[in-house]
Amino acid sequence: MATRSVTLTSRLGRAAAATNRSSNPPAAEQSQQGAEEQATEEQDEDDDVVSSSAAAAARRVRDQKRKKQEEAIAKIKKSRAYKKRKRADSESDDDLALALFNEKMTPLPGQMSNCEICGKRFTVTPYSRAGPEGGLVCSPCGRKIAKDEDANKKPKKKRGPAPKGGAGRRKIQSRILDGTYDVGAKPLITLCIETLAKNIHLADDLGDLPPLIIDRIARLLSKTRLLDPHTLDLFLQPHHEDIKVYDAAKLKSDDFIKIFQLVPQLKRLKLRNAIQFTDAVMQYLMTRNIALESIYIHGANLLSEDVWTDFLTKKGSHLKGLQIYYTDRHFGNKAVGLLPSVCPNLKRLKICHNQQLSDEGIECIAKLNLLEHLSLQCIKKTTTDSYINVIRNIGQNLQTFSIKKVSDVDDRLLDVIHENCTSLSKLRITESEFMTDAGFARLFRGWENKPLTFIDLQKCRHVDAAKPRVNEHMVGLCSQGFEALMEHSGPGLRYLNVHACRNIPRETFEKVFASDKTYPELRHLEISFCEEVNDFVVGCIFRSCPKLKEVNVFGCMKVKDVRVPRGKILVGVPNAVGMRIEGVDD
Amino acid sequence: MTSDAPELSKYVTLVSADGFEFVVLREAVLISSVIKGMLDPKSQFSEARTGRCNFAEISGVILEKVVEYCQYWYKFKETENVADMDIPVELCLELLQAADFLGLDRKVFPFGATANLSHFKRP
Amino acid sequence: MQPGKQNEFDVCWEKLREALRDIHTQNAGNLSFEQLYRYSYKIVLSKSGQLLYDRVKEFEETWFAEKVMPPISVLITKNLVSITLDGALGTSVVERRAMGERFLKVVRSSWEHHNMCMNMIADILMYLDRGYGQEHHRPSIYTATIGLFRDNILRGNLGATGSIYQVSNILNATIIDQINMEREGDVIDKALLRSCISMLEGLFETDKERESDRLYLTTFEPYFIQTSHEFYRAECERLLREADARAWLRQTQKRLAEETARCQTTISPLSERSITIVIEEELITKHLEEFLQLEGSGIRAMIDNDRVEDLKILYSLVSRVDDKVPVLRNALSVRVMELGNEIEKNLNNTDFSIVQGASAEESAADGEKTKTKPLNASAQLTAAAIKWVDDVLLLKDKFDRLWVTCFDRKAVIETALTRSFSEFINRFERASEFVSLFIDDNLKRGLKGKTEAEVDIVLDKAITLLKHLNAKDIFESYYQKHLARRLLHGKSESQDIEQEMISRMKRELGNNFTQKFEGMFRDMNTSRETTEQYRDHVRGLGQVDEKQIDLSISVLAGNNWPREIMSRATGSSAEPKVKATYPSQIQRLQDSFFEFYSKNRNGRILTWVGSAGTADIKCYFPKIPSKTSGALSRDRRYEINVSTYGMIVLMLFNDIKEDEWLSFEDIQATTNIPQPDLVNTLTSLSVIKQFRILLKKSQTKSAAKPGDQFTFNREFVSKTIKIKVPSVNAANRVENDEERKETDEKNLETRKHVADSVIVRIMKQRKELSHTQLVNEVIQVLSGRFKPEMSLIKGQIESLISREYIERDELPDGSPTDKYKYMA
C-alpha cells in the first residue's frame, strides 16, 4: 500500500557538486624551475659561445667571488657561532656554514643590493623582505610576496577557531541565555529541518510530511526570515486544514489571497506580522466558502474597522477562536460589540495590544456565553467595573482569564472571580497598582475552583516613587496573598510568575517553601526582582519542587551562591560562566 | 516473558527495504525510540529476539544516513559544542520523513526503561 | 471518510487488532514491531488517528471484561469479603494470611501482566501519541489504557457477592490485614505487598495524572492511617493497663523505628510522616500524663532513681510531639517542689543537738574533749543551715545532671527547673538567713585547707543560691551581721576569699548591694592604719610606759555596720543613752586616742562599743598556801582574752579585798554595762569550768542573773597560759523569737521606706500615672531587692497621699479617677 512515491530526489534537483579542489599546480615552482633551467642553459651557452675576455672577466669575477665565499665559509667553520649552531642543529656542515655565510653577507640597511626576483638594484631598508632563496627583494616584489602569503595563510587561519556548528563565543553566550546550550548532538529531525531551511529555495514540494514536522519547518523558516511568497507555496496543500505562518512580513496581499485560493479546507489560520493583510484580502475571504474556525492574526494594521465588522457579520458564525494582536486602531469597541451576536460560538478570545478597545467593548464580552478563554491587553485605561461585569456573566465557564497591564483594577474584581469562577486553570493579572494583599488572600482562600495550573501576577505591587519601601495598605501581592495562593493552587500549579512582586517578605517565602511542603507539579518559577529572596529560600524551593526545571531570580540581589541540583536550571545569578547555572549537584 | 538472555548482543543489524544490511552498535541506535522499542528484550517482538530490524519502507541510501547519524550521535553524546553533521541536500526530505518515522527528535535516551516494573515506561 | 481511505484503515486496523490479541496472550514472538508500528504510522498520517485511538480503547475494555476480570472475580468469594471487610471471626491467623496472600498474588500477577502488555502496545502505537495525542491534548495511549485497570478491576464492584464494596476495598483491607499481622509479630511476604503498593502508587484517580491524585494517596493511605490509629490506640490502652512506664517507653520507640522501616520496605515512603504522626498521637500524647503518674515506673521513680536511660527516651519521645515539652516540664517542676519541701520537713525533724557527721570529726580534730558535746542553740542553727544548703545544692546537682544527660540542655526545661527551685527556696522562711549562715560558716572554717578550685565551687554554689532568693534585702542584713562579727572578731579564714565573695556578689547583684560590705572592709583597713599611726604617735610622745596598754582600734563608720552593734553602743531607742564606765587607765587611753584621732578630723564623735571589742589581761593567781603540790601550789600567771566588758568586770575585782563578793547589782551599778551584756559577760566568766575565773554564788550551770554574787576564783587552773574566754552569745548569734519578731518588724519598716522613696521618685519623673501603671513600675524597680506585697504598696501610696506627696486625680465633677498626680 503505497501512499507516497518513494524517491523524492528528483524534485529537489541534483545540484552539481562543484569540485573545487584547487587546481592550480605549483605554478610558481614551475616557473622557478624554468628559471633555473634557463640559468644553467644560459651558463652553458655562455661557456659554449663566448670565450671573449668579457666572459673570461666575468668568470674571473665569479671565481673570485666563489673563492672569497669559500674562504669566508672556511673562516666561519672555525668560528664559534658555527660550532654553537652545529651543536644545536643537526644540519650538515656545509649547509650550516652556507646559511651562516648568507647571513653575514646580507647587506645592511642603506646599502644597495640586487633584487633576487626581478634583479633590479634597490636600497636595502629594514623592511626589505627576504626572497625564497634567502636574498633580499625589492619592495614591489616584496609586496607581491606578502600578498601571496596572505592568500595562503588566510584560509588556514579561518579554519582554525572556526565556528563549530555556527557558534562563535557570542553564539555560545546567547545560547546559554536561551537555555539551549548543553551537551550532545542535535536530533536528526532538527538537523534535517535546518538543512532544508537553508536550502529551501531548491524545494518544490514538501511531500506528505506530518503536520507537526511541517509546523517546525514553518517556524524555522520564519525565524530565519526565509518565508516569502515562493516558500509559502510549499505549505499550501489543498487538503490542509491548518495554516501557520510565523512571519508573514514578506508576503503581499496577493499572497494572502493565494492562501485562500489554494487551501479551500482551511479551518485554522495563524498569521504573524501579517502587515499586508489588507481589506482586499478580507473581502476576498468573505467571497469564499471557507468556514474558518479560528483566526489568529498579528499586526494587520491595514484592516479597517468596517471590513472587520463586515467579516464578522458574514463569517462569524463558525468562529470558535479569535486572537488579534497589535491591530492598534481598527478593531475597537464597535467590532467587539458585535461579537456576541455574530459569533455566538466563540470559545477563545484574545485581544492584545490594542489602542481602541475600552470599557465599552469589554462590557460586551460579558454576553459571550460560551467563552472559555479570555485574554485582554488594552492600551487605554480600563476600569474594574467592566471586568466585573464580564466575570459575573461568563466567569463560570472560563478556563483562562488573562488581563495585562491593568493598573487601575482593584480588589473588587478578585472578589467577583472568587464568587463566580469555578473552572479556571490559567489566571493572569499584571501590573495592578490597587489590588491589595488582602484581596488576593480573599480570592484564594476557600475558593471552589480547583488548583490553577498557571498563575501570572507579575508586577502587582505598590508603586510610589517618593516612598518606595513604604506599603501601608499592603498593596500588591504580599505575605497573606502569596500564602493563600500557594495553599490553594500548590497541588496543581505548573507555572508561577510573581516577577517584581517585591512586597512578599522573606518569612513568607520561607513559610511557603518550608521543608514539609511540596509542590509536585511546579515546573517553572519566576521570582525575579523579589528582593527578599535569598540563598536559603532558593534552596528551599529546589527541595520543595521536585519537577522544577527552571527558576528565574534576576534582580534578586541576595541570591549569591546557591547549590543547584542536577537537572535544574537557575537563571539570573551572574557568575563567571554567564547568567545561567545548570545544576550538577547531586 | 521469553528467555532472559543473559547478555544482549553488542551489535544489531538494520535492514533496508532494498536489502542493504547495516551492522551497528546497539547502544548507538537506541537514540531512536522506535528502534529502542523494537529491540526491547522485555517485549516479545521478533526483532528483539533476532536482533535484526527490517525497515520495509526505508531505502538503503536513507538508512545508511540514519546509521551514520546514530554513530555520530553516539560518538559525541557527552561533548559540548558539537559540530552539526552534514546532511546532503538531495536526501534531506526523505531523511526527514524517515527521521520522523523513527522518532529521532530527542537528544537523550527516552525515559529510562528499567527492569523494575515499578517504574512505568512512558513513550 | 472516503471509501478508499476507509478500506485502508480497516485493513491496518485488522492487523493491529490481531496483534493486540497476540500480545495479550503472550504470543508476540512472531510479530514484527516494525510492521505494526508502520500500520499505526500510516493510520495517523492519513488523519485517522482519532479512530484508532477509540478502537484501541474499545478493544482493551472488552478484553478486560472478558479475560482479565474473571480470574480475580473467582477469588472474591463471600468468604473473603466477609473476613476482610465485615470483620468476621472464626478463621485462624494462618488461614487468614494464606487467603490474603492468594488474593494479593493474583492481583499482582494480573497487574504485572497488564502493565507489560500495555507497555508493548503503547510502544507500537508510539506514533499515535506523538502525532495525534500531543496535538489534541489527549492522554497518551498508555495512560488511557492503564486507567482501564483501575476502572474495571479496582473499581469493579462485587455485586456478585452481594457486597457494596469494590475490589479496591478488599485489596486495601487485605494489605492492611497483613500489615497488622506483621505488627503482631507474624512474618509476611513483604515483597508481595510492596508490588501491590507500587501498583497503587503508579495509578492515578483520573487520566490527568496529578501527583496528589495517586491512588495510593487517595484510597489506600487514608484507610491505612485510620486502621493504624485503631491499632495503636488499642496498644496504648494495653500498655496503660500493664502500668509499666519503662515498657511503654521502649515499646513506643520500637514502634516508631518499625513503622519507618516499614515505609521503606513494604509500603511507601510517602506515608512516613503521616504514620509517625499517628504513633505520636496515640502512643505518646494521648496518655502521657497517666504514664508519667504511674507508681514505681513513672516520672517520680525515674527521677528519684536516676533512671537516665528512661528519661532520655522519654525526652526524645515528647520533644518530637511538642518542642516545648509542657507535660514533662510540669512533672519536673512538681517533683522539684515536692523534694524541696521534703528537705524542709527533714530539717524540722532532725535533732541538731547531736553533732552531725562532719562537724563531729572537726571538733575531734580541734583537740578538745572527744566526748561529743551537745551543741548550743547557735551551733545548732548553723548546723541546720549547713544541712539545708547542702541538701538544696545536692538536689540542684541532681537535676542539673539530669538536665545535661537526659534533656539535652533544653532551655525551656532549665527555665522551669530554675523557677521551681526559686519557688520552694523562697517559700522557706529562713532561706536568706541560712544562706548567709552557710557562707559565714564556710568563710570561718569550712574553707580551711581547700584548693582554689574547690573554693571557687563553693562560692559559685553560694551565688547560685543567692540568685534564687527573692528577699535579697533580708539576706543583706543577715550577711552584714555575720560579716561584722567575722571582721571584728577576726574569725575570717582568709581575707582574699572574703573579697572574692564580695566581688562575685557585686557582679551578680549590682553595686548597691555590696556597698555596705565594702564599707566595712574599708573601715577595717583604715582602722589598721590608724592603729599603726597611733602607736607611732605614742612612741613619739616620749617615755614608753611599761604599763602602757597597747591599743588596737577599729573605727566603724556608722552606716555600714549592722544596727545592732550600733544600737548596742548607743542603747536602744527607748532607753537613755548610757555609757559604760571604764576603768581609769582605760579612760585615759580613750582620751588619748580621741585627741589623736580628732587632730585631723574635725567634728566627729567617737562612741566606744564595749560589746564588740576584746581585751588581753594578764592575771596573776597567787599560790594557795594550803596546797603543797599540784598546780595550785604554784603562782599562776595567765594571759586571758576576754571581751571589753569582761575586762571592765574583771578590773573591778582588782580593787576589792580578797574573798569579797560583788553582787550582780553592784557590778551593774559600777560599770553601767547594759543588762543583757552583763549577763553574757558574767556567765562567760563564771559558768564554764575551764573559764571559771570568777566563782558564782548559786553555783549552777545556768546563766548569771540578778541576785547572784561573784568573787575571784583563786583556785582557777588552766592547762594553757593563754586562755581565750569564749563569748557566750546564744542571745547574740541566734535570735530568739522575740528578737526575730523585732527584726522582722524592722525589716518591714525598712521596706516601707524603700517603697516610699521609689514611689516618690517614679511619680516625680512621670508626673501622672494610673494606679496599675504605678504599681507595675514599683514592683519592677523593687524586684532586685525583694518581692513587695500589694498591700504594702497600696498602704504606702495611701500614706504618701496623706503626707501630700501625691494626690489622686479627679474628674471635673469631683469623682475620683484611677490616676495619681505628683505634688511638687
mmCIF file of N, CA and C in Angstrom, chain C residues 293-334:
data_model
loop_
_atom_site.group_PDB
_atom_site.id
_atom_site.type_symbol
_atom_site.label_atom_id
_atom_site.label_comp_id
_atom_site.label_asym_id
_atom_site.label_seq_id
_atom_site.Cartn_x
_atom_site.Cartn_y
_atom_site.Cartn_z
ATOM 1 N N GLN C 293 2.420 9.508 85.663
ATOM 2 C CA GLN C 293 1.995 9.429 87.055
ATOM 3 C C GLN C 293 2.089 8.025 87.630
ATOM 4 N N LEU C 294 2.469 7.051 86.812
ATOM 5 C CA LEU C 294 2.487 5.680 87.301
ATOM 6 C C LEU C 294 3.432 5.526 88.487
ATOM 7 N N GLU C 295 2.965 4.746 89.449
ATOM 8 C CA GLU C 295 3.811 4.472 90.608
ATOM 9 C C GLU C 295 4.896 3.486 90.224
ATOM 10 N N GLY C 296 6.032 3.707 90.751
ATOM 11 C CA GLY C 296 7.076 2.705 90.579
ATOM 12 C C GLY C 296 7.817 2.786 89.248
ATOM 13 N N SER C 297 7.202 3.366 88.229
ATOM 14 C CA SER C 297 7.951 3.449 86.972
ATOM 15 C C SER C 297 7.788 4.806 86.312
ATOM 16 N N GLY C 298 6.902 5.610 86.891
ATOM 17 C CA GLY C 298 6.616 6.901 86.285
ATOM 18 C C GLY C 298 7.718 7.916 86.551
ATOM 19 N N ILE C 299 7.361 9.159 86.315
ATOM 20 C CA ILE C 299 8.401 10.191 86.353
ATOM 21 C C ILE C 299 9.039 10.285 87.726
ATOM 22 N N ARG C 300 8.245 10.116 88.764
ATOM 23 C CA ARG C 300 8.830 10.215 90.112
ATOM 24 C C ARG C 300 9.906 9.167 90.292
ATOM 25 N N ALA C 301 9.532 7.937 89.949
ATOM 26 C CA ALA C 301 10.501 6.855 90.117
ATOM 27 C C ALA C 301 11.734 7.107 89.265
ATOM 28 N N MET C 302 11.501 7.602 88.088
ATOM 29 C CA MET C 302 12.637 7.839 87.188
ATOM 30 C C MET C 302 13.587 8.861 87.772
ATOM 31 N N ILE C 303 12.993 9.929 88.313
ATOM 32 C CA ILE C 303 13.854 10.984 88.860
ATOM 33 C C ILE C 303 14.566 10.484 90.099
ATOM 34 N N ASP C 304 13.772 9.913 90.982
ATOM 35 C CA ASP C 304 14.353 9.525 92.267
ATOM 36 C C ASP C 304 15.449 8.483 92.092
ATOM 37 N N ASN C 305 15.260 7.580 91.140
ATOM 38 C CA ASN C 305 16.247 6.524 90.983
ATOM 39 C C ASN C 305 17.249 6.818 89.885
ATOM 40 N N ASP C 306 17.250 8.043 89.424
ATOM 41 C CA ASP C 306 18.221 8.422 88.394
ATOM 42 C C ASP C 306 18.195 7.477 87.214
ATOM 43 N N ARG C 307 17.002 7.179 86.745
ATOM 44 C CA ARG C 307 16.943 6.238 85.603
ATOM 45 C C ARG C 307 17.207 7.025 84.325
ATOM 46 N N VAL C 308 18.475 7.153 84.070
ATOM 47 C CA VAL C 308 18.901 8.038 82.981
ATOM 48 C C VAL C 308 18.391 7.573 81.620
ATOM 49 N N GLU C 309 18.506 6.293 81.391
ATOM 50 C CA GLU C 309 18.067 5.770 80.088
ATOM 51 C C GLU C 309 16.603 6.067 79.840
ATOM 52 N N ASP C 310 15.791 5.759 80.855
ATOM 53 C CA ASP C 310 14.356 6.005 80.715
ATOM 54 C C ASP C 310 14.093 7.469 80.402
ATOM 55 N N LEU C 311 14.731 8.331 81.167
ATOM 56 C CA LEU C 311 14.483 9.757 80.966
ATOM 57 C C LEU C 311 14.913 10.208 79.588
ATOM 58 N N LYS C 312 16.017 9.637 79.133
ATOM 59 C CA LYS C 312 16.473 10.024 77.786
ATOM 60 C C LYS C 312 15.427 9.666 76.750
ATOM 61 N N ILE C 313 14.944 8.454 76.838
ATOM 62 C CA ILE C 313 13.951 8.015 75.865
ATOM 63 C C ILE C 313 12.701 8.882 75.972
ATOM 64 N N LEU C 314 12.299 9.116 77.215
ATOM 65 C CA LEU C 314 11.101 9.922 77.426
ATOM 66 C C LEU C 314 11.266 11.286 76.761
ATOM 67 N N TYR C 315 12.404 11.873 77.016
ATOM 68 C CA TYR C 315 12.641 13.196 76.445
ATOM 69 C C TYR C 315 12.599 13.169 74.931
ATOM 70 N N SER C 316 13.261 12.182 74.346
ATOM 71 C CA SER C 316 13.294 12.154 72.875
ATOM 72 C C SER C 316 11.895 11.967 72.317
ATOM 73 N N LEU C 317 11.052 11.209 73.031
ATOM 74 C CA LEU C 317 9.707 10.998 72.519
ATOM 75 C C LEU C 317 8.853 12.258 72.642
ATOM 76 N N VAL C 318 8.880 12.862 73.825
ATOM 77 C CA VAL C 318 7.971 14.002 73.990
ATOM 78 C C VAL C 318 8.434 15.209 73.190
ATOM 79 N N SER C 319 9.722 15.343 72.975
ATOM 80 C CA SER C 319 10.142 16.526 72.227
ATOM 81 C C SER C 319 9.809 16.411 70.759
ATOM 82 N N ARG C 320 9.486 15.193 70.286
ATOM 83 C CA ARG C 320 9.019 15.082 68.906
ATOM 84 C C ARG C 320 7.669 15.751 68.765
ATOM 85 N N VAL C 321 6.868 15.550 69.813
ATOM 86 C CA VAL C 321 5.494 15.994 69.702
ATOM 87 C C VAL C 321 5.385 17.502 69.907
ATOM 88 N N ASP C 322 6.026 17.939 70.962
ATOM 89 C CA ASP C 322 5.945 19.370 71.244
ATOM 90 C C ASP C 322 7.306 19.821 71.731
ATOM 91 N N ASP C 323 7.848 20.741 70.977
ATOM 92 C CA ASP C 323 9.216 21.143 71.284
ATOM 93 C C ASP C 323 9.345 21.748 72.670
ATOM 94 N N LYS C 324 8.232 22.291 73.172
ATOM 95 C CA LYS C 324 8.326 22.952 74.473
ATOM 96 C C LYS C 324 8.078 21.986 75.632
ATOM 97 N N VAL C 325 7.826 20.773 75.310
ATOM 98 C CA VAL C 325 7.604 19.704 76.295
ATOM 99 C C VAL C 325 6.881 20.158 77.562
ATOM 100 N N PRO C 326 5.676 20.653 77.445
ATOM 101 C CA PRO C 326 4.995 21.204 78.614
ATOM 102 C C PRO C 326 4.732 20.186 79.702
ATOM 103 N N VAL C 327 4.305 18.968 79.309
ATOM 104 C CA VAL C 327 3.936 17.992 80.330
ATOM 105 C C VAL C 327 5.159 17.585 81.135
ATOM 106 N N LEU C 328 6.238 17.359 80.414
ATOM 107 C CA LEU C 328 7.456 16.954 81.110
ATOM 108 C C LEU C 328 7.938 18.052 82.041
ATOM 109 N N ARG C 329 7.883 19.276 81.535
ATOM 110 C CA ARG C 329 8.325 20.416 82.355
ATOM 111 C C ARG C 329 7.529 20.474 83.629
ATOM 112 N N ASN C 330 6.246 20.332 83.457
ATOM 113 C CA ASN C 330 5.364 20.381 84.604
ATOM 114 C C ASN C 330 5.714 19.310 85.624
ATOM 115 N N ALA C 331 5.857 18.078 85.122
ATOM 116 C CA ALA C 331 6.153 16.982 86.040
ATOM 117 C C ALA C 331 7.452 17.240 86.783
ATOM 118 N N LEU C 332 8.428 17.752 86.074
ATOM 119 C CA LEU C 332 9.705 18.026 86.725
ATOM 120 C C LEU C 332 9.550 19.104 87.785
ATOM 121 N N SER C 333 8.831 20.162 87.433
ATOM 122 C CA SER C 333 8.634 21.248 88.404
ATOM 123 C C SER C 333 7.974 20.720 89.665
ATOM 124 N N VAL C 334 6.935 19.914 89.456
ATOM 125 C CA VAL C 334 6.210 19.384 90.610
ATOM 126 C C VAL C 334 7.153 18.592 91.507
#
